[in-house]
mmCIF file of C-alpha atoms in Angstrom:
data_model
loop_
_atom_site.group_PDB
_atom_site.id
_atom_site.type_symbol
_atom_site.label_atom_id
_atom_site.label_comp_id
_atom_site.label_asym_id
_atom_site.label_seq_id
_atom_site.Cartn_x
_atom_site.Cartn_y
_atom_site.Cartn_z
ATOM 1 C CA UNK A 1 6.617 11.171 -0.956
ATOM 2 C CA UNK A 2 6.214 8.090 -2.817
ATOM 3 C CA UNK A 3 6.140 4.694 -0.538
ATOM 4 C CA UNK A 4 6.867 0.741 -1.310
ATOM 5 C CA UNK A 5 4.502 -1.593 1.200
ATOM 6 C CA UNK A 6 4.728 -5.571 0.949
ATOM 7 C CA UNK A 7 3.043 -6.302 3.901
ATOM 8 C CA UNK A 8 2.472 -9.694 2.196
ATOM 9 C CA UNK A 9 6.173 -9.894 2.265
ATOM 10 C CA UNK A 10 7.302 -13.077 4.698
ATOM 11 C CA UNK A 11 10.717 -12.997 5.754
ATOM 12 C CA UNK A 12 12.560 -15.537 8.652
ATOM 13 C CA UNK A 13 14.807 -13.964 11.552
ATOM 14 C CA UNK A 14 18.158 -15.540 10.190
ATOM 15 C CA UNK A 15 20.113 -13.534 13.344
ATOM 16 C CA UNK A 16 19.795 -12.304 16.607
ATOM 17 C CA UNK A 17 22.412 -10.281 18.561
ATOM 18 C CA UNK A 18 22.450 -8.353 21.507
ATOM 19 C CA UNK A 19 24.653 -5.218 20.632
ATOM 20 C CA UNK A 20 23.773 -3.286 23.727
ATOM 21 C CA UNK A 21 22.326 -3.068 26.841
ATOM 22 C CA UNK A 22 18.524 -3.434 25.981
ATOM 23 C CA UNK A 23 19.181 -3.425 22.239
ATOM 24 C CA UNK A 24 19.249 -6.557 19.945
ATOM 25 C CA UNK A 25 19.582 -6.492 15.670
ATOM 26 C CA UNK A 26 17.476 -8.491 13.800
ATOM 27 C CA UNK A 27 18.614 -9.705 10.568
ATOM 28 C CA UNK A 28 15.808 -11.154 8.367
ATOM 29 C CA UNK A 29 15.853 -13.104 4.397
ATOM 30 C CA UNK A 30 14.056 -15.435 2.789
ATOM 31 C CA UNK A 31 13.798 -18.586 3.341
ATOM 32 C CA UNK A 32 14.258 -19.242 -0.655
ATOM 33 C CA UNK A 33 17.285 -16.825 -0.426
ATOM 34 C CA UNK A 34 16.095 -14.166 -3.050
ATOM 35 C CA UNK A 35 17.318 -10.813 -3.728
ATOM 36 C CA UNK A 36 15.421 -8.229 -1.414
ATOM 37 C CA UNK A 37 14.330 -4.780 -2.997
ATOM 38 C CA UNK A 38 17.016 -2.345 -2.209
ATOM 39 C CA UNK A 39 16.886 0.473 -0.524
ATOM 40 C CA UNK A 40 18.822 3.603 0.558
ATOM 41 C CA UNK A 41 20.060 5.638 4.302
ATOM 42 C CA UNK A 42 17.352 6.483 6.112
ATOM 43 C CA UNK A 43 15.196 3.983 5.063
ATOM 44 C CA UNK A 44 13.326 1.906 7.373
ATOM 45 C CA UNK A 45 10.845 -1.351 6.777
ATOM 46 C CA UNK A 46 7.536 -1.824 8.915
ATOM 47 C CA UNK A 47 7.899 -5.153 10.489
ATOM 48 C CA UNK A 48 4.592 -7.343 11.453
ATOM 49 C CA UNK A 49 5.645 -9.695 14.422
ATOM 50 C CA UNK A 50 4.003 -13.168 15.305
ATOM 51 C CA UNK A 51 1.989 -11.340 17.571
ATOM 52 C CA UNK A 52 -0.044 -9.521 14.601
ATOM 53 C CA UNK A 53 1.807 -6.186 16.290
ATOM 54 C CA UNK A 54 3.371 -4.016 13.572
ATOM 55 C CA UNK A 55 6.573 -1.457 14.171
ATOM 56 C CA UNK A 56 9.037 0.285 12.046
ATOM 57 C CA UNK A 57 12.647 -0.372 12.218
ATOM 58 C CA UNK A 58 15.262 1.785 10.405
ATOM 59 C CA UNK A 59 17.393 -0.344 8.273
ATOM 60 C CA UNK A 60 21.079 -0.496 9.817
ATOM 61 C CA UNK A 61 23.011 -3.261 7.953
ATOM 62 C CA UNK A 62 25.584 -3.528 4.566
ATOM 63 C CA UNK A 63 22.789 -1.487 2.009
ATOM 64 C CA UNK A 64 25.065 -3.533 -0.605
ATOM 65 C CA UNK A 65 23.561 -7.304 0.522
ATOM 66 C CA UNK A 66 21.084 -7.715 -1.555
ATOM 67 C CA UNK A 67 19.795 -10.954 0.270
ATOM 68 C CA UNK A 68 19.541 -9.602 4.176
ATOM 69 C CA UNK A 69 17.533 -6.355 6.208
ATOM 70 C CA UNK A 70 18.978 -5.610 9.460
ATOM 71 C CA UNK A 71 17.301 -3.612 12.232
ATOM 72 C CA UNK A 72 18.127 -2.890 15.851
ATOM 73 C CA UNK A 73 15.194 -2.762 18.819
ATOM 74 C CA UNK A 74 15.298 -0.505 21.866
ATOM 75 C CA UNK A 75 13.456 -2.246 24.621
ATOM 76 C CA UNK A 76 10.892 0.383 25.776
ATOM 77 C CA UNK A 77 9.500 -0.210 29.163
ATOM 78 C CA UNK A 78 6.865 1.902 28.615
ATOM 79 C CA UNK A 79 6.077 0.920 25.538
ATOM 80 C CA UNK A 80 3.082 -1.460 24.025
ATOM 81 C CA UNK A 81 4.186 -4.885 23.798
ATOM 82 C CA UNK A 82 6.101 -4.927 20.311
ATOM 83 C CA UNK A 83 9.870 -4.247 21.889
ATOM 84 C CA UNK A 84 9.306 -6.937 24.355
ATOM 85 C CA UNK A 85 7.902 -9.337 21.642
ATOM 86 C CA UNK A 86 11.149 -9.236 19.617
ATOM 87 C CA UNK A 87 13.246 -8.984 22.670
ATOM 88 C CA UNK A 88 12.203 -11.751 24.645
ATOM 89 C CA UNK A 89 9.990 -14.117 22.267
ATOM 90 C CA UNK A 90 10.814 -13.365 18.636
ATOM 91 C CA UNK A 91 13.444 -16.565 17.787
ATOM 92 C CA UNK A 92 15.680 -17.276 14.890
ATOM 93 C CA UNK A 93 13.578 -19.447 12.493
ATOM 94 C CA UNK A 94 10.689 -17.138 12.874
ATOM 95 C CA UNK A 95 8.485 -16.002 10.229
ATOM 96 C CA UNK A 96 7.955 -12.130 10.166
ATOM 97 C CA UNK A 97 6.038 -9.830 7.600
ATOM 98 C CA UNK A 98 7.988 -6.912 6.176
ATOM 99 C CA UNK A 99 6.264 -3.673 4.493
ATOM 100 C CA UNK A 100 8.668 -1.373 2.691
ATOM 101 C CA UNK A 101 11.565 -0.092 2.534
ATOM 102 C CA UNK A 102 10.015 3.401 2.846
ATOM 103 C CA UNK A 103 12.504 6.614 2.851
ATOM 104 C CA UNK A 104 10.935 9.431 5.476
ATOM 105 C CA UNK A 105 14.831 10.672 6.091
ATOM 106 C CA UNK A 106 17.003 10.628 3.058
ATOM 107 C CA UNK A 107 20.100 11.491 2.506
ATOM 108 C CA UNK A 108 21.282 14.342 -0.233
ATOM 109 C CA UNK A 109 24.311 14.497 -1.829
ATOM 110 C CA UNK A 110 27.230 17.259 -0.081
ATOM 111 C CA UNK A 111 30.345 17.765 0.466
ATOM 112 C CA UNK A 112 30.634 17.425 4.364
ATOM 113 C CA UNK A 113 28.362 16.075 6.752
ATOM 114 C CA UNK A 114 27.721 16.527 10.345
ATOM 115 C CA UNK A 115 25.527 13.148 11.817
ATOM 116 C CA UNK A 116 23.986 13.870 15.499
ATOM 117 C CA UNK A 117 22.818 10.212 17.217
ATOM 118 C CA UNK A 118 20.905 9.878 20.516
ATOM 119 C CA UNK A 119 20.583 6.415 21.935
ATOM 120 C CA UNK A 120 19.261 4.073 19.082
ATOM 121 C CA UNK A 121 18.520 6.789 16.722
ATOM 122 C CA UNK A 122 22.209 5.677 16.017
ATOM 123 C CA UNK A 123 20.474 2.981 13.123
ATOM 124 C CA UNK A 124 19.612 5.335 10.537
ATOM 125 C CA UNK A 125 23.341 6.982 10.557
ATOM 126 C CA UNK A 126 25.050 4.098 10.662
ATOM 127 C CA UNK A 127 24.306 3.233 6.783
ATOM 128 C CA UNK A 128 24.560 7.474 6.010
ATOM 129 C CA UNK A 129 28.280 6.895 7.589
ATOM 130 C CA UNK A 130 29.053 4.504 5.122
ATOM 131 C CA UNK A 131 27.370 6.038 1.891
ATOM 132 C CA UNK A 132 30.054 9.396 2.911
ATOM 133 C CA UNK A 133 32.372 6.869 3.603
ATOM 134 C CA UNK A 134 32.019 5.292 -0.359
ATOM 135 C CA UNK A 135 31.539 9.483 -1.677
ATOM 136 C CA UNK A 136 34.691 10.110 -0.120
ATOM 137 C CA UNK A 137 32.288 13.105 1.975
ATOM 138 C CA UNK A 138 34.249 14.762 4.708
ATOM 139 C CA UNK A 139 32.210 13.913 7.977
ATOM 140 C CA UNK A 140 31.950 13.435 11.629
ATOM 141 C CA UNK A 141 29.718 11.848 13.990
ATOM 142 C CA UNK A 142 28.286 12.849 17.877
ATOM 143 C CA UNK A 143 27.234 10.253 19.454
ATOM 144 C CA UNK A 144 25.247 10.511 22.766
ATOM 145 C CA UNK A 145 23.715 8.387 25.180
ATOM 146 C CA UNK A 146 22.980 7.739 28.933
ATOM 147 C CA UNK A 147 25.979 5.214 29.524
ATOM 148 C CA UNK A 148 28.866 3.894 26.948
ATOM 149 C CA UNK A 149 26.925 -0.235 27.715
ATOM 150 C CA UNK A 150 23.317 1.795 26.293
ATOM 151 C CA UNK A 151 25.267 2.720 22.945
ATOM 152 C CA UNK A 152 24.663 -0.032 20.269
ATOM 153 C CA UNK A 153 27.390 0.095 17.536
ATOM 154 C CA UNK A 154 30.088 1.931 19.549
ATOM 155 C CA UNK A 155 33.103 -0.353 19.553
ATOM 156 C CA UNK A 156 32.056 -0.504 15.239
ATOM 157 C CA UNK A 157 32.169 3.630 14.917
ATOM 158 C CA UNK A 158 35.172 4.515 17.475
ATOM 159 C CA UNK A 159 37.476 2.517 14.830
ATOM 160 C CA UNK A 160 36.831 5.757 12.937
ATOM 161 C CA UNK A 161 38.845 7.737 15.620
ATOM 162 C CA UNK A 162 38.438 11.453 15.829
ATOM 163 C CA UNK A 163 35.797 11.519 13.416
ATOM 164 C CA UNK A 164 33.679 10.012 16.353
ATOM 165 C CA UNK A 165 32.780 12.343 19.287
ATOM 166 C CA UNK A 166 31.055 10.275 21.893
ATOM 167 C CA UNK A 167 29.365 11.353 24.879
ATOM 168 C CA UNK A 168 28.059 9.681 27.921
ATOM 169 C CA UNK A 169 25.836 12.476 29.761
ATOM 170 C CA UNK A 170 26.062 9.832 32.561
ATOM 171 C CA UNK A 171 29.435 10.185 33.243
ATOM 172 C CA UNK A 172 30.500 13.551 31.295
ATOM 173 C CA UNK A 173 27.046 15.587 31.872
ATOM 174 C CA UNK A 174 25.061 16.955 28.673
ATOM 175 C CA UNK A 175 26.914 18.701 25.632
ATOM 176 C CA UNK A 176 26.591 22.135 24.526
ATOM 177 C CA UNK A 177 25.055 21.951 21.263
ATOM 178 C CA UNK A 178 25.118 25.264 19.898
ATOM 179 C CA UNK A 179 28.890 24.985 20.473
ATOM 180 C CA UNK A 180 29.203 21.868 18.771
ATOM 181 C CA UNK A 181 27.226 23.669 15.723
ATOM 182 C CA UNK A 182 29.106 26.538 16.380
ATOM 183 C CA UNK A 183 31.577 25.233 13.358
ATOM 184 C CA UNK A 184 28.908 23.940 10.821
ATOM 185 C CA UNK A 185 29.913 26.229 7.438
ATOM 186 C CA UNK A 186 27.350 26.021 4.734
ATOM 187 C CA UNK A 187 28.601 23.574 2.641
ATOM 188 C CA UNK A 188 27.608 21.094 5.335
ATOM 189 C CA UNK A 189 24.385 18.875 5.848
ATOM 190 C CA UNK A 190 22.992 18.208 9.507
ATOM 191 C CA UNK A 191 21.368 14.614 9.821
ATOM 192 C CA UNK A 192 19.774 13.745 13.436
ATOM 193 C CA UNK A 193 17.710 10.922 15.244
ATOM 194 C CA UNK A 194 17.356 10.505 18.830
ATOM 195 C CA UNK A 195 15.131 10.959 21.126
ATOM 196 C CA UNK A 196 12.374 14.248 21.544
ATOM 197 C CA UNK A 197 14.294 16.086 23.698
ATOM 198 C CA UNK A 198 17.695 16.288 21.841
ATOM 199 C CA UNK A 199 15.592 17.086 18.595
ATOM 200 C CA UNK A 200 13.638 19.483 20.350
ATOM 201 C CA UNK A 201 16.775 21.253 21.194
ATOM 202 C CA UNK A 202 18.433 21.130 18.008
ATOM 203 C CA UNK A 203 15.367 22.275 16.146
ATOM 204 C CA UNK A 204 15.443 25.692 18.638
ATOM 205 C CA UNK A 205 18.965 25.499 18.234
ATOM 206 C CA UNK A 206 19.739 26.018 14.503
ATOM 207 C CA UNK A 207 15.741 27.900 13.888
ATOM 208 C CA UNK A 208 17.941 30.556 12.251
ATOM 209 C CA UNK A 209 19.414 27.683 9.857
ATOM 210 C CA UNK A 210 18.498 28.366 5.828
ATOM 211 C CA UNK A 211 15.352 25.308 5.320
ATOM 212 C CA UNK A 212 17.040 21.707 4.117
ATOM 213 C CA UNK A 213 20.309 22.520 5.911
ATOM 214 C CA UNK A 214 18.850 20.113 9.260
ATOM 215 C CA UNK A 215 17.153 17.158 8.575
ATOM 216 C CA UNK A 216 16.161 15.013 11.463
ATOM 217 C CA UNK A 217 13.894 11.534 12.069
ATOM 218 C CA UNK A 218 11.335 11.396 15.180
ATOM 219 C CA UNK A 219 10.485 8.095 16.499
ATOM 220 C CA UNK A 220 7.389 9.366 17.968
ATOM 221 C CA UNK A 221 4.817 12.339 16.400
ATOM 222 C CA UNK A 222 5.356 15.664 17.459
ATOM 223 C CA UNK A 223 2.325 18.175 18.176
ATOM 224 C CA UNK A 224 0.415 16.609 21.083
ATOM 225 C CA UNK A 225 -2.194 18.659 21.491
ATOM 226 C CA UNK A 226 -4.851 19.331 18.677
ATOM 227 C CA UNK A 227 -5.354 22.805 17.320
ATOM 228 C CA UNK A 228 -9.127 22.802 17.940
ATOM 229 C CA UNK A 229 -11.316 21.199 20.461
ATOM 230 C CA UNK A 230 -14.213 20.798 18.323
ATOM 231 C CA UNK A 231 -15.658 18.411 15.658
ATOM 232 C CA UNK A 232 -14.983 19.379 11.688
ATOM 233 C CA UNK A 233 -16.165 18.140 8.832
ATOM 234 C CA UNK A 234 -14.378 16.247 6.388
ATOM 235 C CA UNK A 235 -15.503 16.246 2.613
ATOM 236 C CA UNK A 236 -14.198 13.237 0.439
ATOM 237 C CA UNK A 237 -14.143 14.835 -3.084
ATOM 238 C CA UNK A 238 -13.903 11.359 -5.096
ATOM 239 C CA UNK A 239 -16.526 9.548 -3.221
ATOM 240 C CA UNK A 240 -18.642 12.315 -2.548
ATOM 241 C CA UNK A 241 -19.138 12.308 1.378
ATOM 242 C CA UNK A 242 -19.150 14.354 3.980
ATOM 243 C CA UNK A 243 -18.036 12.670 7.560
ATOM 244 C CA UNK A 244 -18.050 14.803 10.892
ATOM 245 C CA UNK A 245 -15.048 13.845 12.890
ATOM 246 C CA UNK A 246 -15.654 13.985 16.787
ATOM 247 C CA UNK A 247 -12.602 14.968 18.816
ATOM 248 C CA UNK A 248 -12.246 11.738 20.031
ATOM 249 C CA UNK A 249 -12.017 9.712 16.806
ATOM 250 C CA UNK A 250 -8.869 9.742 14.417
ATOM 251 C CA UNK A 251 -9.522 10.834 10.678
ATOM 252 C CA UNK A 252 -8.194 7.109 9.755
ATOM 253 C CA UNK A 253 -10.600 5.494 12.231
ATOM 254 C CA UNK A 254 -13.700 7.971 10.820
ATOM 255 C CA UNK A 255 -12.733 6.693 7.301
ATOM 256 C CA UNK A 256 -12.445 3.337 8.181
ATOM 257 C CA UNK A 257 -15.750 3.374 9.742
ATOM 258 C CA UNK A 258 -17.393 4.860 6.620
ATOM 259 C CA UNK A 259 -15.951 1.911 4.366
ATOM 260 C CA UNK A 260 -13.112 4.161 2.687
ATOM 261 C CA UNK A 261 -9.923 2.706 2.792
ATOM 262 C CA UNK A 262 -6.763 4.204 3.632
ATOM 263 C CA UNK A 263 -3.559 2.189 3.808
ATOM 264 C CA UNK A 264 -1.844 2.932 7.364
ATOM 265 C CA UNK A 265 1.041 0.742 9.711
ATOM 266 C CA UNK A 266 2.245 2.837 12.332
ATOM 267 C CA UNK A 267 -1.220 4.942 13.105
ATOM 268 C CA UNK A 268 1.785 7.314 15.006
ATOM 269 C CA UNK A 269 2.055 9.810 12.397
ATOM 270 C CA UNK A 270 6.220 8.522 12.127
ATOM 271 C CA UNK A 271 5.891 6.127 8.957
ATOM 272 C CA UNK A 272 4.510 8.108 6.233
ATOM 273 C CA UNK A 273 2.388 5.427 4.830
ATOM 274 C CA UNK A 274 -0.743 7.411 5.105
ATOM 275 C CA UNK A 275 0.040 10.357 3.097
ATOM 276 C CA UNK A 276 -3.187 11.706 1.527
ATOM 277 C CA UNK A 277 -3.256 15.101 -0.818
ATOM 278 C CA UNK A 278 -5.535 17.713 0.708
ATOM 279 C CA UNK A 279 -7.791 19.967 -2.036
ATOM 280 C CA UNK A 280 -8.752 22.581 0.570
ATOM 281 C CA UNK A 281 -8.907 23.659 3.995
ATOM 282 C CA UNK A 282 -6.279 23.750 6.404
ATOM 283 C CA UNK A 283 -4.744 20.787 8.147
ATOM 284 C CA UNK A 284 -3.481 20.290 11.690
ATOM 285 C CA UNK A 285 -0.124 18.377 11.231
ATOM 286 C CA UNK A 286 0.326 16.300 14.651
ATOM 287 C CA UNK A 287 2.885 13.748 12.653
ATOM 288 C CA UNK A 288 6.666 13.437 12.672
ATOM 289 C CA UNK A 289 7.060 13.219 8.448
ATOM 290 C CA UNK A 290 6.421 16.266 6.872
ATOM 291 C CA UNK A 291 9.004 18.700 6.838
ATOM 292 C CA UNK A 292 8.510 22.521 7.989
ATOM 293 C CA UNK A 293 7.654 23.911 3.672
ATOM 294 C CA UNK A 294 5.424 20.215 3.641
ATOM 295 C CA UNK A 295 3.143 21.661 6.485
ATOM 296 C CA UNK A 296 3.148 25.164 5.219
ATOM 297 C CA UNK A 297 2.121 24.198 1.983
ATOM 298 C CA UNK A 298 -1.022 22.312 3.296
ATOM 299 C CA UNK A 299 -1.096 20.328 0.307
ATOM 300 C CA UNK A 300 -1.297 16.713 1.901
ATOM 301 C CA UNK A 301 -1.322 15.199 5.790
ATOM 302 C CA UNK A 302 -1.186 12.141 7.324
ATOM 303 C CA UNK A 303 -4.888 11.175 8.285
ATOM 304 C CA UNK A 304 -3.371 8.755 11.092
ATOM 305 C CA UNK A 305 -3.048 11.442 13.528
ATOM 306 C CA UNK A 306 -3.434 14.506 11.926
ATOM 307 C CA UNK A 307 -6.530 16.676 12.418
ATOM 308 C CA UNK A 308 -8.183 19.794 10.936
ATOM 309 C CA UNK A 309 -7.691 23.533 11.703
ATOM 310 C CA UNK A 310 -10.430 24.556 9.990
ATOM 311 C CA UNK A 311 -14.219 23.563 10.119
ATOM 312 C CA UNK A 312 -14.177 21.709 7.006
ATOM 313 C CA UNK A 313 -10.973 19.648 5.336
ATOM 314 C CA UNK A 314 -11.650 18.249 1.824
ATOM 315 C CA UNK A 315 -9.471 15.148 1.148
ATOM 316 C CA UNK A 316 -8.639 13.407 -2.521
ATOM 317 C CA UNK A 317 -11.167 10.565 -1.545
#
């Protein structure tokens, strides 16, 4: 899972819209009006605000402009200061630092396609839509949210009429979602982003599916709880050391510490950038990247917030 990071990259907020209640895109370029690298659906960029705060966005605008990135912000209430940096401070004119475009949740040729959104994990669809739009892919779309004002992009994706199921659990109550499956036939690829809950339930939902047929995006890692409750050691093969990581400090941090450097951005296990391969023992994935034959494998982790199952874990260091 290869990854592109310009952190060095300095690009100026050329837009800002509010396209929902709580939601505003963020259209960057720059300033010298270059070409910016391309990128695919399901990409996102990491973006590092004024405020030396750094986030990932998933890319939402035309894939085809070469010369702008787009990205839509949830304001989280709970959150830790980066929503309500770009919602209330960030300005057009503003210089921001861009890392990426990475890929975490890409998009495989098929026939059909079934596209599940909850809330502002509409972003990454929105460019899949298109891309079946331009293959001439059979597809449709659920949409779900708390209220129709909380669904960014709704007025753009009802012009594609029936193909677009939306749901307000506000006002029409929650949707059956094994029913809505109910019709998928196996020439057809799931896509999903939203919040836990709704990907919780689709994972237990289709568990019976063949592996590949679902693919979904977390905004958040997955796995709170570590699998032990006891230091491990961690052997770095290349640099021959041997670290004991207490329970209460990340891999990432423990390398950090011992001068070895590891590039990270989101230190939430949800941007990939960590990746290391793993030579032996047995890792405790905690992160929202790796897909189900990734983990069993064993093979590589992400060191952010991933931890060991077994008393030693030997990393390609």
């Amino acid at each position: 899972m290869g990854c592109q990071t310009n952190l060095d990259n300095t690009l100026h907020v050329v837009d800002k819209a509010t396209v929902a209640t709580d939601v505003v895109t963020v259209t960057l370029a720059r300033p010298d009006g270059r070409r910016l690298p391309d990128w695919a659906p399901g990409a996102h960029v990491d973006l590092v605000l004024p405020n030396g705060l750094t986030r990932q966005y998933s890319l939402c605008g035309n894939r085809w402009d070469a010369h702008t990135y787009r990205v839509a912000v949830r304001r989280e209430a709970a959150g830790r200061g980066g929503s309500a940096y770009v919602h209330d401070t960030l300005r057009v004119g503003d210089a921001v630092g861009v890392g990426g475009p990475r890929n975490n949740f890409p998009m495989s040729p098929s026939e059909r396609y079934v596209f599940i959104a909850g809330g502002i994990g509409i972003t990454p669809i929105i460019p899949m839509i298109a891309q079946a739009e331009i293959v001439g892919a059979d597809w449709r779309l659920l949409y779900l949210g708390r209220t129709c004002e909380k669904m960014p992009f709704l007025d753009m994706l009802e012009a594609h009429g029936d193909r677009v199921t939306a749901v307000a659990s506000g006002t029409h109550g929650r949707i059956d979602l094994a029913e809505h499956l109910g019709a998928v036939d196996d020439s057809t690829k799931v896509y999903a982003c939203g919040p836990l809950t709704l990907l919780d339930e689709l994972t237990a939902t289709t568990a019976d599916w063949p592996v590949g047929k679902l693919r979904i995006e977390r905004f958040s890692s997955i796995d709170p709880a570590p699998a032990r409750t006891t230091p491990f050691e961690l052997e770095l093969a290349r640099s021959q050391k041997i670290l004991t990581i207490p329970c209460d400090v990340t891999i990432v941090d423990a390398l950090s510490s011992a001068g070895v450097g590891v590039l990270t951005s989101c230190r939430e296990g949800v941007c990939g950038t960590c990746e290391t391969s793993v030579l032996a023992g047995e890792p405790d994935h905690r992160d929202a990247v790796l897909e189900p034959h990734e983990r069993e494998a064993g093979d590589c982790m992400l060191v952010c917030v991933s931890r060991s199952r077994s008393d030693r874990l030997t990393l390609d260091l």
